[in-house]
GROMACS .gro file of C-alpha atoms in nm:
model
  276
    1UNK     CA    1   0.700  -2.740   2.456
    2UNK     CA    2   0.602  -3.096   2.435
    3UNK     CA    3   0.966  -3.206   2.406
    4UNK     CA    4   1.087  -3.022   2.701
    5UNK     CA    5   0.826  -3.201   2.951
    6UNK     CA    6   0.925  -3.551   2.800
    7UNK     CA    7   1.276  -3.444   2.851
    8UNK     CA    8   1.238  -3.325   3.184
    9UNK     CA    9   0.982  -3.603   3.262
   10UNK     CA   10   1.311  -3.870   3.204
   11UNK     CA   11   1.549  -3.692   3.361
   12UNK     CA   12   1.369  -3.677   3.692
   13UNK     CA   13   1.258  -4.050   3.670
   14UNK     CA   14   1.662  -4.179   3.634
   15UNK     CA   15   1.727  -4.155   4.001
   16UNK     CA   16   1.390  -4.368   4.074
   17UNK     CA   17   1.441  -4.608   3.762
   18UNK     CA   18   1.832  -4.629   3.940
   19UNK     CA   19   1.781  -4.664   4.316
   20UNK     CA   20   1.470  -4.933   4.190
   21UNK     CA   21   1.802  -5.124   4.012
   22UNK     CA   22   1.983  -5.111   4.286
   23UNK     CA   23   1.721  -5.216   4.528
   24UNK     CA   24   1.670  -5.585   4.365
   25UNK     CA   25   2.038  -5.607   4.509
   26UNK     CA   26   1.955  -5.565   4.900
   27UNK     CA   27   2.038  -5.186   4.869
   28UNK     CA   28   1.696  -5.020   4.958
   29UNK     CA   29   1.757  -4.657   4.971
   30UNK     CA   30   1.375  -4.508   4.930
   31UNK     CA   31   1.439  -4.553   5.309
   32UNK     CA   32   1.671  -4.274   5.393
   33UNK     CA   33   1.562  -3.951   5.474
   34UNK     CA   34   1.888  -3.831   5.300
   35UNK     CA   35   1.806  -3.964   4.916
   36UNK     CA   36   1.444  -3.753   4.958
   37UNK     CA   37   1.684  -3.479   5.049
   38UNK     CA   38   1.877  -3.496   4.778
   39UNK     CA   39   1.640  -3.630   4.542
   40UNK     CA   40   1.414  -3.283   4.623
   41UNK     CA   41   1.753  -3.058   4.568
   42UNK     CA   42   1.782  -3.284   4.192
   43UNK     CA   43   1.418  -3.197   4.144
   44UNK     CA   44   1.380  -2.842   4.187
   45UNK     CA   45   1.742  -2.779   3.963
   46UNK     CA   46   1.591  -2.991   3.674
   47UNK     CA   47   1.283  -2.825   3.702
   48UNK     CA   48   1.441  -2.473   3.699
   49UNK     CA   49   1.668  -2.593   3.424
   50UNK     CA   50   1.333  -2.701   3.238
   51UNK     CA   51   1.195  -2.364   3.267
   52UNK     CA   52   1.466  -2.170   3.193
   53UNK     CA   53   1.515  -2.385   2.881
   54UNK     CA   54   1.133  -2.322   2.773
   55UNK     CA   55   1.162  -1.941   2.822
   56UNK     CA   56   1.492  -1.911   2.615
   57UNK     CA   57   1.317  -2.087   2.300
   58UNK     CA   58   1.021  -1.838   2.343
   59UNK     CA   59   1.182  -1.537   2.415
   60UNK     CA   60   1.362  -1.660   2.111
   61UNK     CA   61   1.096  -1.658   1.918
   62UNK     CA   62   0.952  -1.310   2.048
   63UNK     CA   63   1.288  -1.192   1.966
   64UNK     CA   64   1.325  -1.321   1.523
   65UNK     CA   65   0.929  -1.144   1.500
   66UNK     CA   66   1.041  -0.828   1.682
   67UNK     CA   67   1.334  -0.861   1.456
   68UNK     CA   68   1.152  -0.952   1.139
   69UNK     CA   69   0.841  -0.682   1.195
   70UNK     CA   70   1.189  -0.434   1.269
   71UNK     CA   71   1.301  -0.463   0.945
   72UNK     CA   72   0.967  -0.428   0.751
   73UNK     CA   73   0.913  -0.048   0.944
   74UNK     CA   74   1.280   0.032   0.876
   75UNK     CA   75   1.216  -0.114   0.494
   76UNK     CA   76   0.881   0.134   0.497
   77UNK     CA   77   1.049   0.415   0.685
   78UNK     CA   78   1.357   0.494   0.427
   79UNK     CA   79   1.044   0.446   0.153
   80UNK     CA   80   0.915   0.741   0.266
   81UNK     CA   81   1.130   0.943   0.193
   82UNK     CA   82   1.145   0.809  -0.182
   83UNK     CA   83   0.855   0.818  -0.415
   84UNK     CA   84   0.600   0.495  -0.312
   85UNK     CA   85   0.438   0.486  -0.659
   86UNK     CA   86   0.553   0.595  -1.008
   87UNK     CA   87   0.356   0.754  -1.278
   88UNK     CA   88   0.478   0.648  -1.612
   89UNK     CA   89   0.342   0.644  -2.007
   90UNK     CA   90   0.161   1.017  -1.965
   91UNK     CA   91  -0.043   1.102  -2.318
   92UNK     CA   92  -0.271   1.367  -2.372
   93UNK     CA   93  -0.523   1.431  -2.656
   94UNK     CA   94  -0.626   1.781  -2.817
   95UNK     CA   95  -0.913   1.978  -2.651
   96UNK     CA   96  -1.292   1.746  -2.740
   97UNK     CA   97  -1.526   2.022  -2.869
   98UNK     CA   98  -1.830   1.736  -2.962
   99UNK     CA   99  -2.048   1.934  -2.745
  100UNK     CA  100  -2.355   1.685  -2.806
  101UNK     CA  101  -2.110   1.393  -2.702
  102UNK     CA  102  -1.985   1.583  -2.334
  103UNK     CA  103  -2.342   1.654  -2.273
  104UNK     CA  104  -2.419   1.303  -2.254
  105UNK     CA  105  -2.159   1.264  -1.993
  106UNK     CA  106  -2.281   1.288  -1.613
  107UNK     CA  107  -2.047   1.527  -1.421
  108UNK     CA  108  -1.978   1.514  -1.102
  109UNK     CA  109  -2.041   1.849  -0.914
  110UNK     CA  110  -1.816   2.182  -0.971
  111UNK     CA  111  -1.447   2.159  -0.820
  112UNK     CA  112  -1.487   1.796  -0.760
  113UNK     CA  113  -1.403   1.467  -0.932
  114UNK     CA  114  -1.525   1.152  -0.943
  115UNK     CA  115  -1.348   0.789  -1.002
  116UNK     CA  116  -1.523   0.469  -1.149
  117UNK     CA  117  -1.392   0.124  -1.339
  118UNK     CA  118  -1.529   0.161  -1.717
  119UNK     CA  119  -1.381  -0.096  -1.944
  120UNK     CA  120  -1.105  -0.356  -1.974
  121UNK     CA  121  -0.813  -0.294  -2.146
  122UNK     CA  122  -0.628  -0.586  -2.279
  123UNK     CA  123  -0.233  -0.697  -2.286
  124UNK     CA  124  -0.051  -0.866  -2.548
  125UNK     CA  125  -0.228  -1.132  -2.743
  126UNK     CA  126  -0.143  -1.489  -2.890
  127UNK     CA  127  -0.336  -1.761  -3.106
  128UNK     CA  128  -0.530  -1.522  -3.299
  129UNK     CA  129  -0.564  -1.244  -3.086
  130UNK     CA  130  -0.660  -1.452  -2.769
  131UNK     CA  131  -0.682  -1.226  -2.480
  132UNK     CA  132  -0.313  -1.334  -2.246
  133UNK     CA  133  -0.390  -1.028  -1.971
  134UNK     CA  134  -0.626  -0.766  -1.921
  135UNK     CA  135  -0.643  -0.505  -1.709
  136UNK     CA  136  -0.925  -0.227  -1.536
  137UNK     CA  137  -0.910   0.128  -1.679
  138UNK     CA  138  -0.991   0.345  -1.459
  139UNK     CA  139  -1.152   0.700  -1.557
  140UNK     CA  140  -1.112   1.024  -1.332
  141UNK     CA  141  -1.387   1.321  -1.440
  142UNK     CA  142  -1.251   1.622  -1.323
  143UNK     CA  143  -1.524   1.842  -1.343
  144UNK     CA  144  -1.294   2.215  -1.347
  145UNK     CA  145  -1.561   2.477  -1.369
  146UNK     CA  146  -1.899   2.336  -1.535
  147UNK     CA  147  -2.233   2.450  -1.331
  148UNK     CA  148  -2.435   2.188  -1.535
  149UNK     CA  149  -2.288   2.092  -1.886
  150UNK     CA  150  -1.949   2.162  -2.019
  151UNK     CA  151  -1.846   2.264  -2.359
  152UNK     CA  152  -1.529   2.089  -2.343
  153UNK     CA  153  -1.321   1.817  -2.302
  154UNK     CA  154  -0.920   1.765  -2.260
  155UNK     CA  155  -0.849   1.390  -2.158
  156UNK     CA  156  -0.487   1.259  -2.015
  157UNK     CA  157  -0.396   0.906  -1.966
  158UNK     CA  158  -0.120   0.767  -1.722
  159UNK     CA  159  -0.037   0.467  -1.520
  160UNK     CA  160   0.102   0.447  -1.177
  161UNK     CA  161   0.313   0.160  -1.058
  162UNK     CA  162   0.373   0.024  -0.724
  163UNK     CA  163   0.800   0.095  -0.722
  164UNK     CA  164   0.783   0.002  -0.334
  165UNK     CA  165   0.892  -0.273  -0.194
  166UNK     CA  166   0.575  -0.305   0.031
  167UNK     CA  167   0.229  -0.457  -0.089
  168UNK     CA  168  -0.025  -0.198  -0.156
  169UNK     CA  169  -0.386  -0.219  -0.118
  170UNK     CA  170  -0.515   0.098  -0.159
  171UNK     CA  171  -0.514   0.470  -0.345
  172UNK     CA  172  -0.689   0.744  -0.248
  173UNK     CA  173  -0.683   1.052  -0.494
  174UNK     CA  174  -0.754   1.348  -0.193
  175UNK     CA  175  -0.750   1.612  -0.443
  176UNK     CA  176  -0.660   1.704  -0.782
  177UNK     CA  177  -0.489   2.090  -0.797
  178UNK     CA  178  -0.461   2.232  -1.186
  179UNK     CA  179  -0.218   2.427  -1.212
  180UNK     CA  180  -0.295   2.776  -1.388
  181UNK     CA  181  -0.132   3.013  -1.653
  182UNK     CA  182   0.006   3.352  -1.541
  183UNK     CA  183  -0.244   3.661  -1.709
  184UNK     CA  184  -0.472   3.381  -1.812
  185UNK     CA  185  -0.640   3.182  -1.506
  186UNK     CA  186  -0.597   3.100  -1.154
  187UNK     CA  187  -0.495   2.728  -1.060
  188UNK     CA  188  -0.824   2.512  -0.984
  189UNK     CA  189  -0.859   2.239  -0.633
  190UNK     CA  190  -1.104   1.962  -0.717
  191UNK     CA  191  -1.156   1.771  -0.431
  192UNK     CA  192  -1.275   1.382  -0.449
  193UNK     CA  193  -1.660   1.394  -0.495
  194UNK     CA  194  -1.710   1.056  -0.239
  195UNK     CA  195  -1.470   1.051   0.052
  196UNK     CA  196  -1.263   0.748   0.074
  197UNK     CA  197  -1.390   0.605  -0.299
  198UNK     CA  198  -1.074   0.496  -0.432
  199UNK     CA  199  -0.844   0.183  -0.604
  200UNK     CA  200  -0.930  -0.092  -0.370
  201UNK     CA  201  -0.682  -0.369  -0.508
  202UNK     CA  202  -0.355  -0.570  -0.393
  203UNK     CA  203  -0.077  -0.438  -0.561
  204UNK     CA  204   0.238  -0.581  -0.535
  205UNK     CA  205   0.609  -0.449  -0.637
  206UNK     CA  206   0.527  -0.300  -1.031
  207UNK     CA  207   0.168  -0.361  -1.054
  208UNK     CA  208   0.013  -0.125  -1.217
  209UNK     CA  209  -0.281   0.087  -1.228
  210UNK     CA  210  -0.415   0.257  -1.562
  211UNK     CA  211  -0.561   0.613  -1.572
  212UNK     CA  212  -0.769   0.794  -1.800
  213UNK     CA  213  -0.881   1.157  -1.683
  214UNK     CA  214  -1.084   1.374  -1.847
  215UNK     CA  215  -1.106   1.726  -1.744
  216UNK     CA  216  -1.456   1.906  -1.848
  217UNK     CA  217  -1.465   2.290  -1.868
  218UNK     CA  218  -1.623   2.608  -1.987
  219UNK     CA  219  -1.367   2.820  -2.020
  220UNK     CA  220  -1.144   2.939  -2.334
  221UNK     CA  221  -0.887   3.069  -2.219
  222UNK     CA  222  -0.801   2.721  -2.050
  223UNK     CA  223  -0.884   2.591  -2.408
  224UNK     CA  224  -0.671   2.778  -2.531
  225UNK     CA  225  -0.334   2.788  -2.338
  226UNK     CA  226  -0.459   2.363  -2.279
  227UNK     CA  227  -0.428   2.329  -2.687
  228UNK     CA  228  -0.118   2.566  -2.771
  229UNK     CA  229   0.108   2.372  -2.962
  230UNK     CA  230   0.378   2.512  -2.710
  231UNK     CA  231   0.136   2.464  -2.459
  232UNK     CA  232  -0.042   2.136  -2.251
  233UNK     CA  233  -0.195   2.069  -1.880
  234UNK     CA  234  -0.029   2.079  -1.595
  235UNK     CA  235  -0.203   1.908  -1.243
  236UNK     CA  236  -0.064   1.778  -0.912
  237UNK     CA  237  -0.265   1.480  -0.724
  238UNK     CA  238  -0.212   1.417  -0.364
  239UNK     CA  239  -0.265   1.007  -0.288
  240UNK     CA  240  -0.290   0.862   0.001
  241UNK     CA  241  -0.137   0.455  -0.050
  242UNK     CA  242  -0.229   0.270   0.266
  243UNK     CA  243   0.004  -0.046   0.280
  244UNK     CA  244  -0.138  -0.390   0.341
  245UNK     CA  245  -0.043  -0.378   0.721
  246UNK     CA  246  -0.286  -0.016   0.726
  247UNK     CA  247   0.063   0.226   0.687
  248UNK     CA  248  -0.042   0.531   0.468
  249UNK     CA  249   0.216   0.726   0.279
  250UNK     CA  250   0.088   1.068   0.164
  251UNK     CA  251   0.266   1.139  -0.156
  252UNK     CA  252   0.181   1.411  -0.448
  253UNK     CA  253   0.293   1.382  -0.762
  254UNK     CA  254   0.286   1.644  -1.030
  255UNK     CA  255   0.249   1.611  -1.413
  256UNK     CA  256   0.342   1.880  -1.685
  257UNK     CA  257   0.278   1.704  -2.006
  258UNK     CA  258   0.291   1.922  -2.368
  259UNK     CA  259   0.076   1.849  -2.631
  260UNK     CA  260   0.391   1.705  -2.816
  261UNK     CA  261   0.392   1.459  -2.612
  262UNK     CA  262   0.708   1.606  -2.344
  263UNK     CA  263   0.647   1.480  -1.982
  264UNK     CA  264   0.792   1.602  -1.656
  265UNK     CA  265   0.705   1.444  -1.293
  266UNK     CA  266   0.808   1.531  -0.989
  267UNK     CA  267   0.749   1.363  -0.623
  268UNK     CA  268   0.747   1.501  -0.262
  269UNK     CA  269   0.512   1.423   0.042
  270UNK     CA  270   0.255   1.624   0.187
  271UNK     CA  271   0.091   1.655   0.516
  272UNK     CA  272  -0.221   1.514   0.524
  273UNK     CA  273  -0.317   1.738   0.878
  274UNK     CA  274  -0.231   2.084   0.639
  275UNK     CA  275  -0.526   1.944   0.362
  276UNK     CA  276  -0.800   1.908   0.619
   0.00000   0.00000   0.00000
């Protein structure tokens, strides 16, 4: 902007700085009406020139973060139809019957779940086992069908990584749905305990976040089918991942993971407006 005055600024003072030349030789022409006739035609063209010059560069401008802001929704809109995060390294553990042990545990209500940071986990390690990265574990209790205190204990741990190419910088688990075993039990909704609690933290493309959920029950028939040999656990969770510029992607993911340690995933989106 600055430029363009200076610019324009000379440009209209090289007639004056001219005719002033000229004028030290006997020619004084700031005397006929027909230079100020001219001079004003001169003046309003550069000054039109000026502005059209000034609007180019900032429609210019307008035009590369329309362009650039474009390209992120396109980048975000194809993502949605792919999976936004991954869930990766699934392990699960035989059935916890230490009944004094899960009684010391505080439950979150029936059907519901709960999510809270509990301990560090730590990364690789050099100079005599010198911590080189650590990372928050985060533990889900899924609390299936205990009134007060369950009797037992089955505990799966994941991670889920950001394979987007869009910063996230927040999960929200809406609901955890068990699946259930035909003649034995009915699938199970547990629905987050605080509305809105969640992972509140910047991830960027492959960050990841480390799970450990533990699902407390009474029942033995779940027990049962949970701790077959040819059996495991089987859940879907529904996230909501709300970009850092406030886009959410709804986005369920289901797990099927035997107690031999076979894993199968599988991805889709959900309507958040069919939940509520």
């Amino acid at each position: 902007m600055i430029w363009i005055i200076v610019v324009t600024t000379l440009i209209l003072l090289l007639p004056i700085i001219g005719i002033g030349v000229v004028s030290k030789f006997g020619m004084n022409l700031f005397e006929e009406p027909e230079f100020w006739y001219s001079y004003m035609s001169y003046f309003g063209a550069v000054v039109l020139g000026a502005i059209a010059v000034w609007q180019n560069k900032n429609a210019q401008k307008v035009n590369e973060k329309l362009t650039k802001e474009n390209n992120n929704l396109q980048k975000i809109m194809v993502q949605k139809m792919l999976p936004i995060v991954k869930v990766e390294s699934v392990k699960t553990l035989c059935t916890n019957t230490n009944t004094n042990k899960i009684s010391k545990t505080k439950l979150p209500s029936k059907n519901s779940y709960s999510l809270a940071i509990v301990q560090k986990i730590h990364l690789g390690a050099q100079n005599n086992d010198a911590i080189q990265d650590s990372r928050d574990l985060r533990v889900i209790k899924v609390n299936v069908d205990a009134d007060d205190n369950a009797l037992f204990e089955k505990e799966v741990t994941f991670s889920i990584n950001n394979i987007s190419d869009t910063f996230i910088r927040h999960i929200e688990i809406e609901k955890i749905e068990i699946s259930g075993y035909k003649g034995a039990f009915e699938y199970v909704v547990c629905n987050n305990e605080i509305k809105g609690n969640g992972i509140s933290e910047l991830l960027s493309f492959s960050d990841t976040v480390n799970f450990k959920m533990k699902f407390f029950f009474n029942d033995k028939q779940k027990k049962e089918c949970w701790d077959n040999i040819l059996g495991g656990i089987a859940f879907t969770i529904y996230l909501t991942s709300t970009s850092i510029n406030g886009i959410k992607f709804n986005e369920y993911i289901y797990i099927d993971v035997s107690n031999e340690g076979v894993c199968k995933t599988s991805y889709g989106e959900w309507d958040l407006q069919e939940y509520k």
